[in-house]
CSV table of C-alpha atoms in Angstrom, one decimal:
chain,number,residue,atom,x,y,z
A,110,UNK,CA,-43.9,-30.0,22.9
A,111,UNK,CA,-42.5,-26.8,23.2
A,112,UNK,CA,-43.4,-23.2,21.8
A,113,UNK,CA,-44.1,-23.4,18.0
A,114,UNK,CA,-42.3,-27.2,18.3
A,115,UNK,CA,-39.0,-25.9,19.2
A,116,UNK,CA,-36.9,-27.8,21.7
A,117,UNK,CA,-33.6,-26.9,21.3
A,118,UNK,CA,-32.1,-23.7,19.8
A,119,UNK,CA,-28.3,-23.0,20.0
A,120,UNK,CA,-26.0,-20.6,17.7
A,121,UNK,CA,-22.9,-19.8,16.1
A,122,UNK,CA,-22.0,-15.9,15.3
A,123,UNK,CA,-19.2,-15.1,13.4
A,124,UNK,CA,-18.0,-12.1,11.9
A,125,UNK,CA,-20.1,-12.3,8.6
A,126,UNK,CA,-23.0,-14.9,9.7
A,127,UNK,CA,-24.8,-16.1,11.9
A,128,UNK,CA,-25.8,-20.2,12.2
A,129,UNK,CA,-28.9,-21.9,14.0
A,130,UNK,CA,-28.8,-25.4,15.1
A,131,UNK,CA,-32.7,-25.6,16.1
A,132,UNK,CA,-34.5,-28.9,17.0
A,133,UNK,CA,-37.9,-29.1,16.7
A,134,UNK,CA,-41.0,-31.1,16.5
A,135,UNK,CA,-43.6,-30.8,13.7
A,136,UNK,CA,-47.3,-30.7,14.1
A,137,UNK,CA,-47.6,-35.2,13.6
A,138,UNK,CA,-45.0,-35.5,16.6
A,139,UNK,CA,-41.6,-36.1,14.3
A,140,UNK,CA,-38.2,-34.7,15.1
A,141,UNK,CA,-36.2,-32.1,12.6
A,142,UNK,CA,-33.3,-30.3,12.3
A,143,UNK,CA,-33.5,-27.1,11.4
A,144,UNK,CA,-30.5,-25.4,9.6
A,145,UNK,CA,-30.7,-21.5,9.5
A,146,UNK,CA,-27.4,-19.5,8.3
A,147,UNK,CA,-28.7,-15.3,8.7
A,148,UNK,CA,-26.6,-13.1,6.8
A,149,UNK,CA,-27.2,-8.9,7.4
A,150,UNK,CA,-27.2,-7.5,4.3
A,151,UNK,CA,-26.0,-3.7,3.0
A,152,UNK,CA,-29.8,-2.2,3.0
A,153,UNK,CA,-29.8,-3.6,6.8
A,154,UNK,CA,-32.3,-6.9,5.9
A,155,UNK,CA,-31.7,-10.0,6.7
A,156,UNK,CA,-30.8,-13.0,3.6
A,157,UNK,CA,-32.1,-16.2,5.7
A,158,UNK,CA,-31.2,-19.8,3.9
A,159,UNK,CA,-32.8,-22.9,6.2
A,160,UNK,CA,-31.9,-26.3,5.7
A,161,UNK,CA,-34.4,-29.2,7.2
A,162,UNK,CA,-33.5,-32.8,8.2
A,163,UNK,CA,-35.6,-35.3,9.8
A,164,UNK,CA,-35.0,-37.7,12.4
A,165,UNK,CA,-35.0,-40.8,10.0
A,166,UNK,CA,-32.5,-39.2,7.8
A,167,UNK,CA,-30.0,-37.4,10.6
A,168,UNK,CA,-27.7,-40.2,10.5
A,169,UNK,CA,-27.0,-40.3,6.8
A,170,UNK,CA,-27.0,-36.4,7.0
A,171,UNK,CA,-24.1,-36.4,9.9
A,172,UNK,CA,-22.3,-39.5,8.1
A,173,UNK,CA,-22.0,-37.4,5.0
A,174,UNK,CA,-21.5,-34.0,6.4
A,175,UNK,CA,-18.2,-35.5,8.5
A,176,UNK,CA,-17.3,-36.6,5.4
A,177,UNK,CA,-17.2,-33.5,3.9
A,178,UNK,CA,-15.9,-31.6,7.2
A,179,UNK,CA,-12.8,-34.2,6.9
A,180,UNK,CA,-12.0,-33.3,3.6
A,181,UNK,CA,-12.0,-29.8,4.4
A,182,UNK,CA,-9.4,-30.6,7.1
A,183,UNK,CA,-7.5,-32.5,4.9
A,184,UNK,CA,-7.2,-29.9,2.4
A,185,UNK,CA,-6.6,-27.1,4.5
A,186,UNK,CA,-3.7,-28.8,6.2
A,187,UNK,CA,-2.0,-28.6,3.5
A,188,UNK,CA,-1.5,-25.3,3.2
């Protein structure tokens, strides 16, 4: 294991946000997912909303989230 369970970390920054895709491993030995979108706000803080998933549900998770990433296609290619 890793420090504090992590064992994979990587990131997207855009212009308003930034996303985590972190992979780590809780304190029984299972695998999660760790969603973290960081947002700066105006008084210079941080607004932090994290999302887990575990291993047994990943695929369900990634089965509905392509779902919902192909709509999004759809719809913005018509436009």
């Amino acid at each position: 294991m890793a420090i504090r369970g992590e064992i994979f970390s990587s990131q997207v920054i855009t212009e308003k946000r930034t996303y985590f895709f972190n992979v780590k491993e809780d304190r029984t030995g299972s695998h999660f997912l760790n969603l973290v979108e960081s947002k700066k706000m105006p008084n210079g803080s941080f607004e932090r909303h994290s999302v887990m998933v575990y291993e047994e549900d990943i695929d369900n998770f990634m089965r509905e989230l392509s779902k919902a990433v192909r709509m999004m296609d759809s719809k913005k290619k018509k436009f």
